Amino acid sequence: MAADLAEDGEFDVTIADHSRDALARAARRGGRVHLLESDLRDPQVLARTVSGYGLVLGALPSSIGFEALRVLIQAGRPYCDISFMPQDALELDEAARARGSTAVVDCGVAPGLSNMLAGAAARRLRPCERIEIFVGGIPRRPEWPFFYKAGFSPADVVEEYVRPARLVEAGRVVVRDALSDVEPVEFPGVGPLEAFNTDGLRTLISTLDVPSMSEKTVRYRGHAELMRVFRETGLFRMEPVLVEGVAVRPRDLTAALLFPRWMYHEGEEDLTVLRVVGYGRLDGAPSRLVWEMVDGGDPSTATSSMARTTALPAVAVARLLASGRLEGPGVIPPERIGEDPELLREVLEYLSARAIRIEERRERAAT
Amino acid sequence: MAADLAEDGEFDVTIADHSRDALARAARRGGRVHLLESDLRDPQVLARTVSGYGLVLGALPSSIGFEALRVLIQAGRPYCDISFMPQDALELDEAARARGSTAVVDCGVAPGLSNMLAGAAARRLRPCERIEIFVGGIPRRPEWPFFYKAGFSPADVVEEYVRPARLVEAGRVVVRDALSDVEPVEFPGVGPLEAFNTDGLRTLISTLDVPSMSEKTVRYRGHAELMRVFRETGLFRMEPVLVEGVAVRPRDLTAALLFPRWMYHEGEEDLTVLRVVGYGRLDGAPSRLVWEMVDGGDPSTATSSMARTTALPAVAVARLLASGRLEGPGVIPPERIGEDPELLREVLEYLSARAIRIEERRERAAT
């Protein structure tokens, strides 16, 4: 994010982090950026830190994302966030409106780009009857036994595999087990994949008036069954088990054994796949709108696809905020951007200029 | 074993065990038996305990099987053992001959019955070019996710899944990973099964002059891949891993989570499948000799198939020892019984009278 924003000299960019090492790594990525060592877990430190800036991007751990959003709203600084917070950011919408603050949340690839495209589907299809989102970050070359590496926190991946998934069916929210309804899926040049329920709809559940919506996570085929067995065996449990007289949380041991195997090694390539399908009518005819992305990393900057596709939508939105083309006040989920054809076009053009290409198809179909 | 030996009044039977509960349970199985509380882990106690008896059957944990065999040989009592000891019992053959003692070891279903049939194949085929053994104890009704329950110590099952497997190929011993060379197999009325390498040949490696031999464990299809993943993940490791500052042996935690799922519940039916195939020539023609068993439990006595098929070959052999039809001295592996048509016939008839039926087929075949 910082490197992209600093690139064209339009912005004066400062990176704040509590880790000096992380700051040094960020600086090595290039671009003229200032570094600020600052423990942002402390709301008062965070409030002081952001007070001198005209625009703030948040890439904080999910555990402190909601509190940081609250601080930013109070600080009255335009904010664009990619924290995968477990709370509902829209609960702070009223406070943001009262304070005259603007915060765009969930601004990564999914949630993020997926929400924008879902918003576009909901707007263009009359009516929009169903939205399906398929998304996953996977290694380019899958390896036995997991066919998977974690492009972000592996603990959050496990959390995704245990947290019940909320779907919308016949206009109502229904809850399914994570890893359920496994189905084969295909993406061009990647194969064979599968998709399964995870709790990814988030704000879409309340913001879009579409009677049927699902988000599924994509992996290479076979991964879901293994994770289902791990979960069933109890290996993801948080409740301690007595082992030779010592209380052990199974998930901690599983993490110790599993996560090193889920780490990308230096230079290993990853892929991010995303498909959003809207079902409904276009000019009265049963139709499908399909957006599809298969993104690899950028070898020239040693940046993973997961990093690029998560960071750059946020930068695109930050640029919209900075230019005043996106205005609040309020807590704005990305689907609102997708509902505005001009804003969406700008985001997609910005991404395309950075080689993140989203194909759009319009298909006649029985719905 | 005790119930069967006590049944016809031919023997005066005493059961010795260090656990009063185990003795009480054994007594409830019926038959007129004496009970003796005795800690057989102590070699001196074991020697004293067996000194008053004319014939001894051993069903001791594998960890003390070899030491017990040594004691029995010194005690000069005919001995028939089903301890799955990791050591090579034949190392004590010389001592047994010197002392004039006779001990038949590995006298269960496999090792045991499988060795007898392998011995028969090696004798009858001229030459015998290859012997394949397939054996497994499985639930009658497989359940997701493991399609398996453990009919004996689950810790020994895991040991089977990690210990390298010794095979004989082109006259030489080769070592393969356990759980390797997974192949589909079929047994009548049971399905779909798979078989994979485990270290089951034991004495056959040195006693039979057959250039190609393998023993594979049989499970419902899909089990081996799961166990390979568990092993690869490190869940069967014995070396401690630091988890939140505490050293934990992964296999201990895995056992705590897995073994309760591998337990048969009260009244649940199991199956034991066994197939021994000898390849070679009969009267000069390329032929196969095939023995096949599919055994269920005995609902009338609530005895599992694994218990019946493990115990009754040992009882058959004990009866041969008691009647003097099987003579030593020495440590005798069961394949020696299979090499004697009369002794094998007696064992198979004895088993058949107890509803353990082994079908024999002779097939013309390209070898």
CSV table of C-alpha atoms in Angstrom, one decimal, chain B residues 62-354:
chain,number,residue,atom,x,y,z
B,62,SER,CA,4.0,-57.0,23.4
B,63,SER,CA,6.4,-55.1,25.7
B,64,ILE,CA,6.9,-58.1,28.0
B,65,GLY,CA,6.4,-60.9,25.5
B,66,PHE,CA,10.0,-61.7,24.8
B,67,GLU,CA,11.1,-61.7,28.4
B,68,ALA,CA,8.2,-64.0,29.2
B,69,LEU,CA,9.2,-66.3,26.4
B,70,ARG,CA,12.7,-66.5,27.9
B,71,VAL,CA,11.2,-67.4,31.3
B,72,LEU,CA,9.0,-70.1,29.9
B,73,ILE,CA,11.8,-71.7,28.0
B,74,GLN,CA,13.9,-71.8,31.2
B,75,ALA,CA,10.9,-73.2,33.1
B,76,GLY,CA,10.7,-76.0,30.5
B,77,ARG,CA,6.9,-75.8,30.1
B,78,PRO,CA,5.3,-76.2,26.7
B,79,TYR,CA,4.3,-72.7,25.7
B,80,CYS,CA,1.9,-71.2,23.1
B,81,ASP,CA,2.1,-67.4,22.7
B,82,ILE,CA,0.2,-64.6,21.0
B,83,SER,CA,2.3,-61.7,22.3
B,84,PHE,CA,3.1,-59.4,19.3
B,85,MET,CA,6.6,-58.9,20.6
B,86,PRO,CA,8.9,-56.5,18.6
B,87,GLN,CA,11.9,-58.8,19.1
B,88,ASP,CA,12.7,-61.9,17.0
B,89,ALA,CA,11.5,-64.9,19.0
B,90,LEU,CA,13.7,-67.2,17.0
B,91,GLU,CA,16.8,-65.8,18.7
B,92,LEU,CA,15.7,-68.0,21.7
B,93,ASP,CA,15.4,-71.1,19.6
B,94,GLU,CA,18.9,-72.3,20.5
B,95,ALA,CA,18.2,-71.8,24.2
B,96,ALA,CA,14.9,-73.7,23.9
B,97,ARG,CA,16.6,-76.6,22.2
B,98,ALA,CA,19.4,-76.7,24.8
B,99,ARG,CA,16.8,-76.8,27.5
B,100,GLY,CA,14.5,-79.2,25.7
B,101,SER,CA,11.6,-76.7,25.8
B,102,THR,CA,9.0,-76.1,23.2
B,103,ALA,CA,7.4,-72.7,22.5
B,104,VAL,CA,5.1,-71.9,19.6
B,105,VAL,CA,5.1,-68.1,19.0
B,106,ASP,CA,3.0,-65.6,17.0
B,107,CYS,CA,0.0,-67.9,17.3
B,108,GLY,CA,-2.9,-65.5,16.5
B,109,VAL,CA,-4.6,-64.7,13.2
B,110,ALA,CA,-1.7,-62.7,11.6
B,111,PRO,CA,0.9,-63.5,12.7
B,112,GLY,CA,-0.4,-67.0,13.3
B,113,LEU,CA,-3.0,-68.4,10.9
B,114,SER,CA,-1.4,-66.4,8.1
B,115,ASN,CA,2.0,-68.1,8.8
B,116,MET,CA,0.4,-71.5,8.7
B,117,LEU,CA,-1.2,-70.9,5.3
B,118,ALA,CA,2.1,-69.3,4.0
B,119,GLY,CA,3.9,-72.4,5.2
B,120,ALA,CA,1.4,-74.6,3.3
B,121,ALA,CA,1.8,-72.5,0.2
B,122,ALA,CA,5.6,-72.8,0.4
B,123,ARG,CA,5.3,-76.6,0.8
B,124,ARG,CA,2.7,-77.4,-1.9
B,125,LEU,CA,3.9,-75.1,-4.7
B,126,ARG,CA,6.9,-76.4,-6.5
B,127,PRO,CA,8.5,-73.9,-6.6
B,128,CYS,CA,6.6,-71.3,-4.6
B,129,GLU,CA,7.5,-68.0,-6.3
B,130,ARG,CA,5.5,-65.5,-4.3
B,131,ILE,CA,3.3,-65.2,-1.2
B,132,GLU,CA,1.0,-62.4,-0.5
B,133,ILE,CA,-0.8,-61.9,2.8
B,134,PHE,CA,-3.8,-59.5,3.3
B,135,VAL,CA,-5.2,-59.1,6.7
B,136,GLY,CA,-7.3,-56.7,8.7
B,137,GLY,CA,-9.7,-56.2,11.6
B,138,ILE,CA,-12.4,-53.7,10.7
B,139,PRO,CA,-15.8,-52.6,11.8
B,140,ARG,CA,-18.7,-54.2,10.0
B,141,ARG,CA,-20.2,-50.8,9.4
B,142,PRO,CA,-17.5,-48.2,8.5
B,143,GLU,CA,-18.2,-44.7,9.7
B,144,TRP,CA,-16.7,-41.3,8.6
B,145,PRO,CA,-14.1,-40.1,9.0
B,146,PHE,CA,-11.8,-43.0,9.8
B,147,PHE,CA,-13.9,-46.0,8.6
B,148,TYR,CA,-12.0,-47.9,11.3
B,149,LYS,CA,-12.1,-49.0,14.9
B,150,ALA,CA,-9.3,-50.8,16.7
B,151,GLY,CA,-10.0,-54.4,17.7
B,152,PHE,CA,-6.8,-54.4,19.7
B,153,SER,CA,-4.5,-51.8,21.3
B,154,PRO,CA,-4.9,-48.6,19.2
B,155,ALA,CA,-1.3,-47.6,20.2
B,156,ASP,CA,-0.1,-50.8,18.5
B,157,VAL,CA,-2.1,-49.8,15.4
B,158,VAL,CA,-0.4,-46.5,15.3
B,159,GLU,CA,2.9,-48.2,15.8
B,160,GLU,CA,2.0,-50.4,12.7
B,161,TYR,CA,1.5,-47.2,10.7
B,162,VAL,CA,4.9,-45.7,11.5
B,163,ARG,CA,7.2,-48.8,11.7
B,164,PRO,CA,9.0,-49.4,8.3
B,165,ALA,CA,7.7,-52.5,6.6
B,166,ARG,CA,10.0,-55.3,5.6
B,167,LEU,CA,9.2,-57.2,2.4
B,168,VAL,CA,11.0,-59.8,0.4
B,169,GLU,CA,11.6,-59.0,-3.3
B,170,ALA,CA,13.8,-61.1,-5.6
B,171,GLY,CA,15.1,-63.0,-2.7
B,172,ARG,CA,16.2,-59.9,-0.7
B,173,VAL,CA,14.7,-58.1,2.2
B,174,VAL,CA,13.6,-54.6,1.2
B,175,VAL,CA,12.2,-51.9,3.5
B,176,ARG,CA,9.2,-49.7,2.6
B,177,ASP,CA,7.3,-47.0,4.4
B,178,ALA,CA,4.3,-48.3,6.3
B,179,LEU,CA,1.1,-47.3,4.6
B,180,SER,CA,2.8,-47.4,1.2
B,181,ASP,CA,1.7,-49.2,-2.0
B,182,VAL,CA,-1.9,-48.7,-1.3
B,183,GLU,CA,-4.0,-51.0,-3.6
B,184,PRO,CA,-7.8,-51.7,-3.8
B,185,VAL,CA,-8.8,-55.2,-2.6
B,186,GLU,CA,-12.1,-57.0,-2.4
B,187,PHE,CA,-13.5,-59.5,0.0
B,188,PRO,CA,-16.9,-61.2,-0.5
B,189,GLY,CA,-19.7,-59.2,1.2
B,190,VAL,CA,-17.3,-56.5,2.4
B,191,GLY,CA,-16.4,-53.5,0.5
B,192,PRO,CA,-14.6,-51.4,-0.8
B,193,LEU,CA,-11.3,-52.1,0.9
B,194,GLU,CA,-7.7,-51.2,0.4
B,195,ALA,CA,-4.4,-52.8,1.5
B,196,PHE,CA,-1.0,-51.3,2.3
B,197,ASN,CA,2.4,-52.3,3.5
B,198,THR,CA,2.9,-52.9,7.2
B,199,ASP,CA,5.7,-54.8,8.9
B,200,GLY,CA,3.9,-58.2,9.2
B,201,LEU,CA,6.1,-60.9,7.7
B,202,ARG,CA,8.2,-61.3,10.9
B,203,THR,CA,9.5,-64.9,11.1
B,204,LEU,CA,8.5,-65.7,7.5
B,205,ILE,CA,11.4,-63.6,6.2
B,206,SER,CA,13.9,-66.0,7.6
B,207,THR,CA,12.0,-69.3,7.7
B,208,LEU,CA,10.5,-69.6,4.2
B,209,ASP,CA,12.7,-69.8,1.1
B,210,VAL,CA,10.3,-67.9,-1.1
B,211,PRO,CA,11.9,-65.1,-3.2
B,212,SER,CA,8.9,-62.7,-3.0
B,213,MET,CA,6.7,-62.1,0.1
B,214,SER,CA,4.6,-59.3,1.3
B,215,GLU,CA,2.0,-58.7,4.1
B,216,LYS,CA,-0.5,-55.9,3.7
B,217,THR,CA,-3.0,-54.6,6.2
B,218,VAL,CA,-6.6,-54.3,5.0
B,219,ARG,CA,-8.9,-51.3,5.8
B,220,TYR,CA,-11.9,-49.6,4.3
B,221,ARG,CA,-10.8,-47.4,1.4
B,222,GLY,CA,-9.6,-44.0,2.3
B,223,HIS,CA,-8.1,-44.9,5.7
B,224,ALA,CA,-4.5,-45.2,4.6
B,225,GLU,CA,-4.5,-41.7,3.0
B,226,LEU,CA,-5.8,-40.1,6.2
B,227,MET,CA,-3.2,-41.9,8.3
B,228,ARG,CA,-0.4,-40.9,5.9
B,229,VAL,CA,-1.5,-37.3,6.3
B,230,PHE,CA,-1.6,-37.6,10.1
B,231,ARG,CA,1.9,-39.1,10.0
B,232,GLU,CA,3.2,-36.5,7.6
B,233,THR,CA,1.8,-33.7,9.7
B,234,GLY,CA,3.7,-35.1,12.7
B,235,LEU,CA,0.7,-36.2,14.7
B,236,PHE,CA,2.3,-39.6,15.4
B,237,ARG,CA,5.7,-38.2,16.4
B,238,MET,CA,7.1,-39.3,19.8
B,239,GLU,CA,9.6,-36.4,20.0
B,240,PRO,CA,8.1,-33.6,22.2
B,241,VAL,CA,7.0,-30.3,20.6
B,242,LEU,CA,6.9,-27.1,22.6
B,243,VAL,CA,3.3,-25.9,22.8
B,244,GLU,CA,2.9,-22.6,24.8
B,245,GLY,CA,6.1,-23.4,26.7
B,246,VAL,CA,5.0,-27.0,27.5
B,247,ALA,CA,6.7,-30.1,26.0
B,248,VAL,CA,4.0,-32.4,24.5
B,249,ARG,CA,4.5,-35.6,22.6
B,250,PRO,CA,2.2,-35.2,19.5
B,251,ARG,CA,1.3,-38.9,19.5
B,252,ASP,CA,0.1,-38.6,23.1
B,253,LEU,CA,-2.4,-35.8,22.2
B,254,THR,CA,-3.4,-37.6,19.0
B,255,ALA,CA,-4.1,-40.7,21.0
B,256,ALA,CA,-6.2,-38.7,23.5
B,257,LEU,CA,-8.3,-37.4,20.6
B,258,LEU,CA,-8.3,-40.3,18.2
B,259,PHE,CA,-8.5,-43.5,20.4
B,260,PRO,CA,-11.9,-42.8,21.8
B,261,ARG,CA,-13.2,-42.6,18.2
B,262,TRP,CA,-11.5,-45.9,17.4
B,263,MET,CA,-13.3,-47.8,20.2
B,264,TYR,CA,-16.0,-50.3,19.4
B,265,HIS,CA,-19.1,-49.4,21.3
B,266,GLU,CA,-21.0,-52.1,23.2
B,267,GLY,CA,-22.3,-54.7,20.9
B,268,GLU,CA,-20.8,-53.2,17.7
B,269,GLU,CA,-19.9,-55.9,15.2
B,270,ASP,CA,-16.4,-56.3,13.8
B,271,LEU,CA,-15.0,-58.3,10.9
B,272,THR,CA,-11.7,-60.0,10.4
B,273,VAL,CA,-10.6,-60.6,6.8
B,274,LEU,CA,-7.6,-62.7,5.8
B,275,ARG,CA,-6.3,-63.8,2.4
B,276,VAL,CA,-3.1,-65.7,1.8
B,277,VAL,CA,-2.1,-66.2,-1.9
B,278,GLY,CA,0.7,-68.4,-3.0
B,279,TYR,CA,2.0,-68.1,-6.6
B,280,GLY,CA,4.0,-70.9,-8.2
B,281,ARG,CA,3.6,-74.2,-9.9
B,282,LEU,CA,1.4,-77.2,-9.1
B,283,ASP,CA,2.3,-80.3,-11.1
B,284,GLY,CA,4.3,-78.1,-13.3
B,285,ALA,CA,1.4,-75.7,-14.2
B,286,PRO,CA,1.5,-72.0,-13.2
B,287,SER,CA,-1.0,-71.9,-10.4
B,288,ARG,CA,-2.3,-69.9,-7.4
B,289,LEU,CA,-3.3,-71.3,-4.0
B,290,VAL,CA,-5.7,-68.9,-2.3
B,291,TRP,CA,-7.0,-69.1,1.3
B,292,GLU,CA,-9.7,-66.7,2.3
B,293,MET,CA,-11.5,-65.9,5.5
B,294,VAL,CA,-14.2,-63.3,6.3
B,295,ASP,CA,-15.1,-63.7,9.9
B,296,GLY,CA,-17.7,-61.9,12.0
B,297,GLY,CA,-18.0,-61.8,15.8
B,298,ASP,CA,-20.1,-64.3,17.7
B,299,PRO,CA,-23.2,-62.5,18.9
B,300,SER,CA,-24.2,-65.4,21.1
B,301,THR,CA,-21.1,-64.9,23.4
B,302,ALA,CA,-20.6,-61.2,22.6
B,303,THR,CA,-17.1,-62.1,21.5
B,304,SER,CA,-15.6,-60.0,18.8
B,305,SER,CA,-14.2,-61.5,15.6
B,306,MET,CA,-10.8,-60.1,16.5
B,307,ALA,CA,-10.9,-61.9,19.9
B,308,ARG,CA,-12.1,-65.2,18.3
B,309,THR,CA,-9.7,-65.3,15.4
B,310,THR,CA,-6.7,-64.3,17.6
B,311,ALA,CA,-7.5,-66.6,20.5
B,312,LEU,CA,-8.7,-69.8,18.7
B,313,PRO,CA,-5.6,-70.5,16.6
B,314,ALA,CA,-3.6,-70.4,19.8
B,315,VAL,CA,-6.0,-72.8,21.5
B,316,ALA,CA,-5.8,-75.2,18.5
B,317,VAL,CA,-2.0,-75.1,18.8
B,318,ALA,CA,-2.2,-75.6,22.6
B,319,ARG,CA,-4.3,-78.7,22.0
B,320,LEU,CA,-1.7,-80.0,19.5
B,321,LEU,CA,1.0,-79.4,22.1
B,322,ALA,CA,-1.0,-81.0,24.9
B,323,SER,CA,-1.7,-84.2,22.9
B,324,GLY,CA,1.9,-84.5,21.9
B,325,ARG,CA,1.1,-84.3,18.2
B,326,LEU,CA,3.3,-81.2,18.0
B,327,GLU,CA,6.7,-81.8,19.4
B,328,GLY,CA,9.8,-79.7,19.9
B,329,PRO,CA,12.1,-78.8,21.2
B,330,GLY,CA,12.7,-75.3,20.0
B,331,VAL,CA,11.0,-72.0,19.3
B,332,ILE,CA,8.5,-73.0,16.6
B,333,PRO,CA,6.9,-70.4,14.3
B,334,PRO,CA,3.4,-71.3,13.0
B,335,GLU,CA,4.6,-71.8,9.4
B,336,ARG,CA,6.1,-75.0,10.6
B,337,ILE,CA,2.6,-76.2,11.5
B,338,GLY,CA,1.4,-75.2,8.0
B,339,GLU,CA,4.2,-77.2,6.4
B,340,ASP,CA,2.7,-80.4,8.0
B,341,PRO,CA,-0.5,-81.3,6.2
B,342,GLU,CA,-1.9,-83.3,9.1
B,343,LEU,CA,-1.3,-80.6,11.7
B,344,LEU,CA,-2.7,-77.9,9.5
B,345,ARG,CA,-5.8,-80.0,8.8
B,346,GLU,CA,-6.4,-80.4,12.5
B,347,VAL,CA,-6.0,-76.7,13.2
B,348,LEU,CA,-8.4,-75.8,10.3
B,349,GLU,CA,-11.0,-78.4,11.4
B,350,TYR,CA,-10.8,-77.1,14.9
B,351,LEU,CA,-11.4,-73.5,13.7
B,352,SER,CA,-14.2,-74.6,11.4
B,353,ALA,CA,-15.9,-76.4,14.3
B,354,ARG,CA,-15.9,-72.9,16.0
